[in-house]
Coordinates of C-alpha atoms and ligand atoms in Angstrom, one line a residue:
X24 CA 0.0 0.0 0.0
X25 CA 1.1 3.4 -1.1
X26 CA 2.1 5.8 2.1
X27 CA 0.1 8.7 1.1
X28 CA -3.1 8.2 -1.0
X29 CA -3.7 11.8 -1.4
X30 CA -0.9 14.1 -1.7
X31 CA -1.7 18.5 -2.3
X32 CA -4.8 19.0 -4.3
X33 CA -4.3 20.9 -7.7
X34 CA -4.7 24.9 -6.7
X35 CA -3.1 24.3 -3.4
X36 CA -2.5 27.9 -2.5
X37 CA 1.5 27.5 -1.5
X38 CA 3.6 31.1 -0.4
X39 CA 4.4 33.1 2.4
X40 CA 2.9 35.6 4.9
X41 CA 4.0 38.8 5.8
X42 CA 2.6 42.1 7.5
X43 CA 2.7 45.5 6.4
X44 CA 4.0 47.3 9.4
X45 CA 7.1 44.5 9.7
X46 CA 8.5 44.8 6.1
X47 CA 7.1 48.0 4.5
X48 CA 8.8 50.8 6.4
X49 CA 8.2 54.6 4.8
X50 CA 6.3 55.2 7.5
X51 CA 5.0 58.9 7.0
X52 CA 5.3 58.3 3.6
X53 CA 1.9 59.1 1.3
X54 CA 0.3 60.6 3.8
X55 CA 0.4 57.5 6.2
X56 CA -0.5 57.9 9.5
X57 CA 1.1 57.1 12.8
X58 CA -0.1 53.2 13.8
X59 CA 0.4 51.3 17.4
X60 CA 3.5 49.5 16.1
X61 CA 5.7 53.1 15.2
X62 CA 5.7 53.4 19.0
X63 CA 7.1 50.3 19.5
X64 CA 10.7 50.2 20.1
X65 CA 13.3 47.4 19.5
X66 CA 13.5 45.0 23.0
X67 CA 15.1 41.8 23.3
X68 CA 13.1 41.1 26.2
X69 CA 10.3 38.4 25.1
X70 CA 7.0 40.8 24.5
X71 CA 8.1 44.0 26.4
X72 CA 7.9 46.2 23.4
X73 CA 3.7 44.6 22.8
X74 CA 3.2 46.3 25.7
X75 CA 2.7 50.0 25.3
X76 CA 2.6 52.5 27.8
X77 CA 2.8 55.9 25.9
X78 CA 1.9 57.1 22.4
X79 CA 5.5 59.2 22.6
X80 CA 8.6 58.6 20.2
X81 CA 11.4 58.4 22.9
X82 CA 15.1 60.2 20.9
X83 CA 17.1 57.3 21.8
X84 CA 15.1 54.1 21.2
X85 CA 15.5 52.7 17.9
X86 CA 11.6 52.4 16.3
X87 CA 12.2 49.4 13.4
X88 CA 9.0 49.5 11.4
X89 CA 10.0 53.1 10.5
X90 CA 11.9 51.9 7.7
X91 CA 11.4 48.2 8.2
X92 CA 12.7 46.7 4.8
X93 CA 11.7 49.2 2.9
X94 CA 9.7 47.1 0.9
X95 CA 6.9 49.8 0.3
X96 CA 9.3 51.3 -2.1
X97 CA 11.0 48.2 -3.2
X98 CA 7.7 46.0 -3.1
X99 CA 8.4 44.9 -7.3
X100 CA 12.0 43.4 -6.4
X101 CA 10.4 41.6 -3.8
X102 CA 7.7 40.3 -5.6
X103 CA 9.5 39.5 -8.7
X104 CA 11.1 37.1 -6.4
X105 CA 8.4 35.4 -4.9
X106 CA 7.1 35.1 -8.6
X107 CA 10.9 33.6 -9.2
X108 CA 9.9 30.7 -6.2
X109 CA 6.4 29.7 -7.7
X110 CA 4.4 31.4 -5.4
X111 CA 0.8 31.0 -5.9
X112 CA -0.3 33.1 -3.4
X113 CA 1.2 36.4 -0.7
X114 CA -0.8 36.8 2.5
X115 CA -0.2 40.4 3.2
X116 CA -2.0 43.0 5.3
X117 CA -3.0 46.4 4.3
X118 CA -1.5 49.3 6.9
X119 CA -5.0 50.9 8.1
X120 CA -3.3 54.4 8.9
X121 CA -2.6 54.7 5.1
X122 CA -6.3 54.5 4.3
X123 CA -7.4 55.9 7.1
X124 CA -4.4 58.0 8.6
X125 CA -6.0 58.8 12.1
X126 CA -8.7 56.4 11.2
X127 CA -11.9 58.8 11.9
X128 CA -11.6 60.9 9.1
X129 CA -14.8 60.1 7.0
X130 CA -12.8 59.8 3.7
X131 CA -9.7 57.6 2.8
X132 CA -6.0 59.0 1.5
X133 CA -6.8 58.5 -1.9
X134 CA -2.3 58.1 -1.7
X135 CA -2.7 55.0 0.1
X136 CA -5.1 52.8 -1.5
X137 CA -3.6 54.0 -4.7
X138 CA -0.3 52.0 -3.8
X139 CA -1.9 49.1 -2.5
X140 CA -4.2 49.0 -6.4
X141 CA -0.4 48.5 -7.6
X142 CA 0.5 46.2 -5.0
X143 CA -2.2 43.9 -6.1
X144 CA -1.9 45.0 -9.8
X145 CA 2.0 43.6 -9.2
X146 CA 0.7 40.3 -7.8
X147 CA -1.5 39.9 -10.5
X148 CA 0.5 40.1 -13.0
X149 CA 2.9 37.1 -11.9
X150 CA -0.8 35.3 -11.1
X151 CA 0.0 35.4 -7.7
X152 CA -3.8 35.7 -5.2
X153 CA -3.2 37.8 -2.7
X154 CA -4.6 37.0 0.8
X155 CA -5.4 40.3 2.7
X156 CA -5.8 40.6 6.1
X157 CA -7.2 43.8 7.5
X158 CA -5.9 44.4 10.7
X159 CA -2.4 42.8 11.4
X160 CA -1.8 45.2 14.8
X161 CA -1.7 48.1 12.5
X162 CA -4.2 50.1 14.3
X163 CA -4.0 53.9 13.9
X164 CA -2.3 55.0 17.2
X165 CA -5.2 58.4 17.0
X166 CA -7.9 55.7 18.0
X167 CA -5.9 54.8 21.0
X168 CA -5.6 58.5 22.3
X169 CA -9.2 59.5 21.3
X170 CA -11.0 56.2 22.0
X171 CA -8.9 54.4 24.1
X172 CA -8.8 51.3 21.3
X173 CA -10.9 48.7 20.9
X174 CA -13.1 48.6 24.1
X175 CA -15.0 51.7 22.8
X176 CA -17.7 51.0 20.6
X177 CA -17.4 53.6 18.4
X178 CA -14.2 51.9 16.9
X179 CA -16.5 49.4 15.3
X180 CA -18.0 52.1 13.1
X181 CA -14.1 53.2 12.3
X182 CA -12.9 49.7 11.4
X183 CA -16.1 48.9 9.0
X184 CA -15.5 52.4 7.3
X185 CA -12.1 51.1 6.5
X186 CA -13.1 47.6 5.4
X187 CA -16.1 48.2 3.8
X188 CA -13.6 51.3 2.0
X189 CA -11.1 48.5 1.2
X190 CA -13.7 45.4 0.1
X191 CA -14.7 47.8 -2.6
X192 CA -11.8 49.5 -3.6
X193 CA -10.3 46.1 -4.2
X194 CA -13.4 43.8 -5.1
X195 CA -12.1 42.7 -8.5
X196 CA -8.4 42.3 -7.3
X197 CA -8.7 40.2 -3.9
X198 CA -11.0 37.0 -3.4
X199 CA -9.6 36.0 -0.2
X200 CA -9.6 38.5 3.4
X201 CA -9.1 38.1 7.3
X202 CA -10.4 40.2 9.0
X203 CA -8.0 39.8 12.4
X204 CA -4.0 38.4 12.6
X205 CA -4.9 35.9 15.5
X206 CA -7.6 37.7 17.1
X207 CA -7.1 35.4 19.9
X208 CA -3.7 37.0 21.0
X209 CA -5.7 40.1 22.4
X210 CA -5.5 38.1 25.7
X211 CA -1.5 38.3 26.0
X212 CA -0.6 41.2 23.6
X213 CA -3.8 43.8 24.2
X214 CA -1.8 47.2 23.1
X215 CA -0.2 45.8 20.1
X216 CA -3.7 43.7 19.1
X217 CA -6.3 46.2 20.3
X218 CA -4.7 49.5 20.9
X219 CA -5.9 48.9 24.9
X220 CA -3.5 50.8 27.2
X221 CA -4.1 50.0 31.0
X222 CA -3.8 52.3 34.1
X223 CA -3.4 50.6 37.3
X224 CA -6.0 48.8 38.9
X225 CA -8.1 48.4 36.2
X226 CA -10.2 45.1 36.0
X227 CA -8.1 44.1 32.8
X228 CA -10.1 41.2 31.9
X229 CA -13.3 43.3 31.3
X230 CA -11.7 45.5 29.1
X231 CA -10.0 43.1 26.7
X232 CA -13.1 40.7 26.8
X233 CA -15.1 43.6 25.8
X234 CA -12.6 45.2 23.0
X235 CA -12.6 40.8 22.1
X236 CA -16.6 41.7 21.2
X237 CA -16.2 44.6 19.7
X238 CA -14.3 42.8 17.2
X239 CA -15.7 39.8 16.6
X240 CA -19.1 42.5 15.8
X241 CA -16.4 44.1 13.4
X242 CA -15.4 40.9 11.6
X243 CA -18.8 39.7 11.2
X244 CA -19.9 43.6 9.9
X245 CA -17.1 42.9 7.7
X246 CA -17.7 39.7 6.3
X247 CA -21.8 41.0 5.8
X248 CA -20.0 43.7 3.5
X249 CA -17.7 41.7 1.9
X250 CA -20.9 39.2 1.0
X251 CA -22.9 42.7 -0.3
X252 CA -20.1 43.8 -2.1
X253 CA -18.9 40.6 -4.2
X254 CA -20.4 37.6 -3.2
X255 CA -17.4 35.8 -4.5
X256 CA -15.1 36.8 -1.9
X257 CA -14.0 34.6 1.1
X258 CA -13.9 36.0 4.3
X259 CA -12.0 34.4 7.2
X260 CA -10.7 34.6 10.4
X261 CA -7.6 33.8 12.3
X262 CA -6.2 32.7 15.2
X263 CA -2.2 31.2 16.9
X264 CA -2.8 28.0 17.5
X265 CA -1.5 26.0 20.6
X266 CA -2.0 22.7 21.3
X267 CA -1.4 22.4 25.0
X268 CA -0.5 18.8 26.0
X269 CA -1.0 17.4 29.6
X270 CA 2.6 17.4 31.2
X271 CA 1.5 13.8 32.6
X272 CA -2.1 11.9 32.5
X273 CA -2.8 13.2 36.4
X274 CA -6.2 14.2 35.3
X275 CA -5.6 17.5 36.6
X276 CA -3.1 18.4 34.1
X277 CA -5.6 17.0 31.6
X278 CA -8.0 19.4 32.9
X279 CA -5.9 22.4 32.7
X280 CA -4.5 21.8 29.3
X281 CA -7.8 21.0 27.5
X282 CA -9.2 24.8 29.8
X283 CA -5.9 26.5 28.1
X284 CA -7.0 25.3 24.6
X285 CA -10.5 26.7 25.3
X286 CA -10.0 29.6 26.4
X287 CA -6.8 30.4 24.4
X288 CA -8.2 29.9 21.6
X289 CA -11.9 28.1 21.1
X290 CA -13.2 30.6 22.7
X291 CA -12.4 32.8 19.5
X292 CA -12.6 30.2 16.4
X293 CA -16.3 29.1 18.2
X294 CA -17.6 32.5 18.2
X295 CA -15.9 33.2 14.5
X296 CA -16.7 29.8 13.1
X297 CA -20.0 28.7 14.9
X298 CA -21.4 31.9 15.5
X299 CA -21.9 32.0 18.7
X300 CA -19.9 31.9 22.3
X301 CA -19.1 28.7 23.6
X302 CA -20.8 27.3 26.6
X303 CA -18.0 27.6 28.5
X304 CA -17.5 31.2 27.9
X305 CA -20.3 31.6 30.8
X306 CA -18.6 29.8 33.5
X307 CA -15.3 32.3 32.5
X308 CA -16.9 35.7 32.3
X309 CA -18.7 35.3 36.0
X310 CA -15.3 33.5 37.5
X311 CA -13.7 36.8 35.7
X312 CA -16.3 39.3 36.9
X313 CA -16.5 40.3 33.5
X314 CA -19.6 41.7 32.2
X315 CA -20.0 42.0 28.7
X316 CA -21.7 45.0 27.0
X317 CA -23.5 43.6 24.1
X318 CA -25.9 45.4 22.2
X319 CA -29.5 44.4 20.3
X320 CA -28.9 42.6 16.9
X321 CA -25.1 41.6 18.1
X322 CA -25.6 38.1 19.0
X323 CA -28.0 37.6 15.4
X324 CA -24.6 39.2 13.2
X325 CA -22.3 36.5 14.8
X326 CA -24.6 34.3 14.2
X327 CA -25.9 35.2 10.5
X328 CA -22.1 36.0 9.6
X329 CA -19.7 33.8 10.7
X330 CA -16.1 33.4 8.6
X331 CA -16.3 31.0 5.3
X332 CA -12.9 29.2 6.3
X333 CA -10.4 28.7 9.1
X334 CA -6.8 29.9 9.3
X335 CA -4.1 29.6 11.8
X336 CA -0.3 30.5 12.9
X337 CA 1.4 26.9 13.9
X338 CA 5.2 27.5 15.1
X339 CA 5.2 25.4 18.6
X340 CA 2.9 23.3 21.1
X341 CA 3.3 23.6 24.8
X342 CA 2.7 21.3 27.8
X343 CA 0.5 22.1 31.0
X344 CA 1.2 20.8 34.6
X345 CA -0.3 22.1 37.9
X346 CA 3.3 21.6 39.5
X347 CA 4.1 24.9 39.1
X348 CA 8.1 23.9 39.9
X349 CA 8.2 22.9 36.1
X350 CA 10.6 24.5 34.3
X351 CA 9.0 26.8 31.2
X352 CA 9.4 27.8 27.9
X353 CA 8.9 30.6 25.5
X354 CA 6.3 31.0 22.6
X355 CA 5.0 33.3 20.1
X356 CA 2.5 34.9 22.2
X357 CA 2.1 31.5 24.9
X358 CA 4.2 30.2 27.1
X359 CA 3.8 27.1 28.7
X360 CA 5.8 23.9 30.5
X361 CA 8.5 22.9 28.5
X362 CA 8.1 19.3 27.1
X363 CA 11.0 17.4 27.4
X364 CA 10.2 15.1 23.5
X365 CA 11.4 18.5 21.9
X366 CA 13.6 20.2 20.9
X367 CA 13.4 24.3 20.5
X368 CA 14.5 27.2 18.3
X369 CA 17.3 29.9 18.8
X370 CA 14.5 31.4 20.7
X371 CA 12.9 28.6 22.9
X372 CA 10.1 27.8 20.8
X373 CA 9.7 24.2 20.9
X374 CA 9.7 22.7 17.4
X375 CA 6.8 19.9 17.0
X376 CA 5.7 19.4 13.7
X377 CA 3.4 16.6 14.9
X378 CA 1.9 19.2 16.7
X379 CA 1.0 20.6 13.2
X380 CA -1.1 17.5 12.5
X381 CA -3.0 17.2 15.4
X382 CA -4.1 21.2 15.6
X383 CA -5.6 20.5 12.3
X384 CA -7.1 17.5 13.0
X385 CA -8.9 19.1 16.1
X386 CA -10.1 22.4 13.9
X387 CA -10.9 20.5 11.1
X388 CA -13.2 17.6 13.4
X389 CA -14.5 21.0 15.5
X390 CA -16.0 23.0 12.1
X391 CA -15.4 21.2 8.9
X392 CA -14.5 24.2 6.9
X393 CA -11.2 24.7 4.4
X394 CA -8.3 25.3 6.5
X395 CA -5.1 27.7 5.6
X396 CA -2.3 27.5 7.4
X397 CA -1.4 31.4 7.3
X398 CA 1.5 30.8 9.7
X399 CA 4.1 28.8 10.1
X400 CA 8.3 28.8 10.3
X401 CA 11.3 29.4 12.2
X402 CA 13.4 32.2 13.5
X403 CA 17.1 31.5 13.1
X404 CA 20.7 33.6 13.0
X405 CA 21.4 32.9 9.4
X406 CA 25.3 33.7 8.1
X407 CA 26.7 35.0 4.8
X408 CA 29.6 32.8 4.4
X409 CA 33.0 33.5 2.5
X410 CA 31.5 33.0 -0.7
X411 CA 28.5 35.1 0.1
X412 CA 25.8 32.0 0.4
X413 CA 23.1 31.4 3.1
X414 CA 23.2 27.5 4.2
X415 CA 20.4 27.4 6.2
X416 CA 19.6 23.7 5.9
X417 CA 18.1 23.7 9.6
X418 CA 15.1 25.9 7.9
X419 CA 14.8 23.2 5.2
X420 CA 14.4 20.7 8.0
X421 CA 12.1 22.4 9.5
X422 CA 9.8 23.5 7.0
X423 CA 10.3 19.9 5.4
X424 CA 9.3 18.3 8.6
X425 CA 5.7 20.6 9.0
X426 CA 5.1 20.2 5.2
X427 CA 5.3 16.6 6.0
X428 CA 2.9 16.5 8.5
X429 CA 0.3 18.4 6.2
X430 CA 0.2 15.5 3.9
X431 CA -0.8 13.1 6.9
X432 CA -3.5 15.8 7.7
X433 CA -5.0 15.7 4.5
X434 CA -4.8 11.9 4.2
X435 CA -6.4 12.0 7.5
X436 CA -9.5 13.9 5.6
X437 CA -8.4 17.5 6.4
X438 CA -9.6 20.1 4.3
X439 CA -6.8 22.3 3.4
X440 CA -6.4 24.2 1.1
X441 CA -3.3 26.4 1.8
X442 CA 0.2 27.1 3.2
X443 CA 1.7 30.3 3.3
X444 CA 4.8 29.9 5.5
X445 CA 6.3 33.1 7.7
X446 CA 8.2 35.4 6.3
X447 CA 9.4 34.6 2.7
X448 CA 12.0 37.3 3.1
X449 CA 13.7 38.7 6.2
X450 CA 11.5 41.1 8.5
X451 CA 10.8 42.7 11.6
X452 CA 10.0 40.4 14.6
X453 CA 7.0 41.2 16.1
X454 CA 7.9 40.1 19.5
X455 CA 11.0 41.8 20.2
X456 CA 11.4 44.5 16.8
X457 CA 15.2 42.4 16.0
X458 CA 16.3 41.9 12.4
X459 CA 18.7 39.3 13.8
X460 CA 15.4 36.4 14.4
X461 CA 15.2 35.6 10.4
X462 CA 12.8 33.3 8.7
X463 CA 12.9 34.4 5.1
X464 CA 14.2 32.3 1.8
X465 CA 15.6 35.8 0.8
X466 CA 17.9 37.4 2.9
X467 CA 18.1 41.1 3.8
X468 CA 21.1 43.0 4.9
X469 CA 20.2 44.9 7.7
X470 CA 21.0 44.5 11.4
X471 CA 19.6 44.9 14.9
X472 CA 20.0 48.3 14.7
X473 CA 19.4 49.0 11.6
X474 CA 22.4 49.6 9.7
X475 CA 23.1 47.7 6.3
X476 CA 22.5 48.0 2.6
X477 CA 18.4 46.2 2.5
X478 CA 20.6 44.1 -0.6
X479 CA 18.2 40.9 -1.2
X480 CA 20.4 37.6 -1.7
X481 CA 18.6 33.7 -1.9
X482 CA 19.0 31.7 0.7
X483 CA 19.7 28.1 -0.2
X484 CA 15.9 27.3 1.1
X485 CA 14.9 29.5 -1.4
X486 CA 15.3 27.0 -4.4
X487 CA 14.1 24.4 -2.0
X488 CA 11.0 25.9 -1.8
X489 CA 11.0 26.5 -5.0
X490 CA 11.2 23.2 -5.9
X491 CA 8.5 22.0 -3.5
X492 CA 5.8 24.1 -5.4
X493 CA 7.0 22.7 -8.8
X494 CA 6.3 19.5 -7.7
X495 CA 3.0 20.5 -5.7
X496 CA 4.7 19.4 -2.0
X497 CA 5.7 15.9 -3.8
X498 CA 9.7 16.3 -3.8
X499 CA 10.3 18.0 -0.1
X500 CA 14.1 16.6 -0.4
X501 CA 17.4 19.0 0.4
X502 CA 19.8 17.9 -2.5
Ligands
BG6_17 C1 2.9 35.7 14.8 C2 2.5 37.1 14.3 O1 2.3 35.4 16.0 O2 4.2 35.4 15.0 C3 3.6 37.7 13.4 O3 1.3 37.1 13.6 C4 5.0 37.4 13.9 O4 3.3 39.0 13.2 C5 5.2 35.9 14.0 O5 6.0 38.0 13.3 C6 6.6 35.5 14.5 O6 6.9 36.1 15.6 P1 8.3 36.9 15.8 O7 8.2 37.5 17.1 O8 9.3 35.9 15.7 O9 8.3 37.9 14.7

């Protein structure tokens, strides 16, 4: 009997992920507005910089998505090389405060969505489908100072001016949106997801549960307009995914990792996918004493509009134990008790592609929709060496290994229907703002603190992957 009786479906959607405020840079440029990431300096310290105290541009900090990769101005070099891999697809977002530079103005920078009509036009061209999502952190930094972000109301109205301004601008150019970059994160990363800045002795929960409804109304608002607008389009949603393994089978543990994966992150994909909140959300808001405003004809929108398919992030699972002497381990926004079958990245993220398998097993058995992975890849120090290459076999591994486990997903009867690995070329990390944390097939030459030329080279993962899509994920070999 053959290993695999399935291998990709024809169309598989195969490319990278990016996000506007990590790679584009020219940040007042065209009129663009000031967004939550400019304030965020560079950190080494594991999600300091998310957290952000003051809308101020402090002399001596170093900001990196001011210039980022300057790939707002060098966006057709970048994209010719995609085109070069095979890509068949870019997940990219669109910077809000370009379209909406303080984001309450009641009509768009005709500059801004003027470059992102090339953008796409550039795509196009080398028949590559963009995947767009609308709001990847880039909220403008104004609605945090007027509104306080996301827990006001009113910045429901702001965001559907902005999407339904977008939807239509780009109706005949872009079939497949997300509405939120894992709106689950807003738990652990609530300046940089929701613009939500605390003061002290605030009940925290309320305010970040509430700012969670106010966008799950928003996504569902979007994905109404989206239907009205082209009833082609596919609207879906987002969230990191985790699987959280008990530590031991003490029943205890079991408990406490299957409550992690709840609230971490069903809670979300339930009210996104099925359209309403979970059972279980009950239980949480009163232990929580949170108390969720939610207006007539909410409940009926998440119901009536829920997102047409699934997608996630996949870099690591984590462990829970109630022995609290455990020692722990980093994650992308999650940490959790290290699990002693793995082994981690440069960074401590703990490398299981298995892990890959079983999260889509468990959305796919929970809401039978197409699945994308939007997410996925590692962070490493890569070298120039003396004859100015890039080895970075360890990526190849890596991304060979997770590939791998795709295929058993969809022989297991898993609908998906894309991959678009993180980041095809070098970018901004998120969680700490380093340039050293790399992940892309195309190296850029720019350091920490930002000096170098932004010279593109190819990795040697670049005609790897490269390879893969020629062969539609059937050759994943490093020769
Ligand atoms: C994801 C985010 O959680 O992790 C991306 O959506 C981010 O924006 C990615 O870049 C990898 O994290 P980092 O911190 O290594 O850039």
């Amino acid at each position: 009997m053959k290993k695999y009786e399935q291998s990709f479906p024809d169309g598989f959607l195969w490319g990278g992920a990016v996000s506007a405020h990590q790679l584009e840079g020219a940040y007042k440029q065209d009129g663009k507005g000031m967004s939550i990431p400019d304030y965020m300096p560079m950190d080494l310290t594991t999600l300091k910089r998310n957290v952000v105290e003051k809308l101020e541009l402090d002399p001596n900090k170093y900001y990196p998505s001011h210039e980022a990769i300057d790939h707002y101005n060098r966006y057709k070099e970048d994209l010719s090389l995609f085109a070069e891999m095979g890509f068949k697809t870019l997940r990219t977002s669109i910077h809000w405060a370009r379209i909406f530079p303080k984001g309450d103005e009641l009509e768009p920078n005709e500059a801004g969505l003027k470059h992102y009509d090339d953008y796409f036009d550039e795509l196009l061209k080398y028949g590559i489908e963009p995947i767009v999502t609308l709001s990847h952190y880039e909220t403008p930094a104004h609605i945090t100072e007027e509104y306080g972000g996301w827990d006001n109301r009113k910045v429901i109205e702001l965001f559907e001016r902005y999407a339904k301004t977008v939807l239509e601008r780009y109706k005949d150019k872009v079939k497949y949106w997300i509405t939120f970059n894992q709106i689950n994160d807003i738990t652990f990363i609530p300046s940089m997801a929701a613009g939500l800045v605390f003061k002290e002795g605030e009940n925290r929960y309320q305010r970040t549960y509430q700012a969670a409804h106010h966008r799950f109304v928003a996504s569902s608002l979007a994905v109404k307009a989206g239907r009205e607008i082209n009833p082609n389009m596919k609207i879906g949603m987002m969230v990191y995914s985790n699987p959280v393994y008990p530590y031991t089978c003490n029943p205890d543990d079991v408990l406490l990792a299957k409550q992690r994966e709840r609230e971490q992150v069903y809670f979300f994909s339930d009210v996104q996918l099925r359209g309403e909140y979970p059972a279980f959300s009950k239980r949480f808001f009163r232990e929580h004493n949170i108390n969720l405003e939610i207006m007539d004809g909410d409940l009926e929108l998440l119901k009536e509009y829920t997102a047409d398919y699934l997608t996630f992030s996949y870099y690591m699972s984590s462990a829970a134990s109630t022995n609290t002497e455990l020692p722990t381990t980093l994650g992308n926004v999650v940490f959790g008790v290290k699990n002693p079958h793995l082994k981690a990245s440069d960074w401590g993220w703990q490398i299981d592609p298995k892990g890959l398998r079983i999260a889509l097993n468990d959305y796919y058995d929970r809401y039978q929709k197409p699945i994308i992975i939007t997410e996925n890849g590692l962070g490493a120090v890569d070298l120039v060496n003396g004859s100015g290459e890039i080895m970075d076999d360890y990526r190849i591994d890596y991304l060979k290994r997770h590939i791998e486990q795709m295929k058993e997903a969809i022989n297991d009867g898993v609908n998906l229907i894309g991959y678009t690995m993180w980041g095809p070329i070098d970018i901004v990390s998120a969680s700490t703002g380093e340039m050293k944390k790399r992940y892309g097939f195309i190296y850029v030459d720019k350091d920490n603190d930002g000096n170098g030329t932004l010279e593109r080279k190819r990795k040697k993962s670049f005609y790897w992957y490269k390879k893969v899509i020629e062969t539609n994920g059937n050759d994943l070999s490093n020769n």
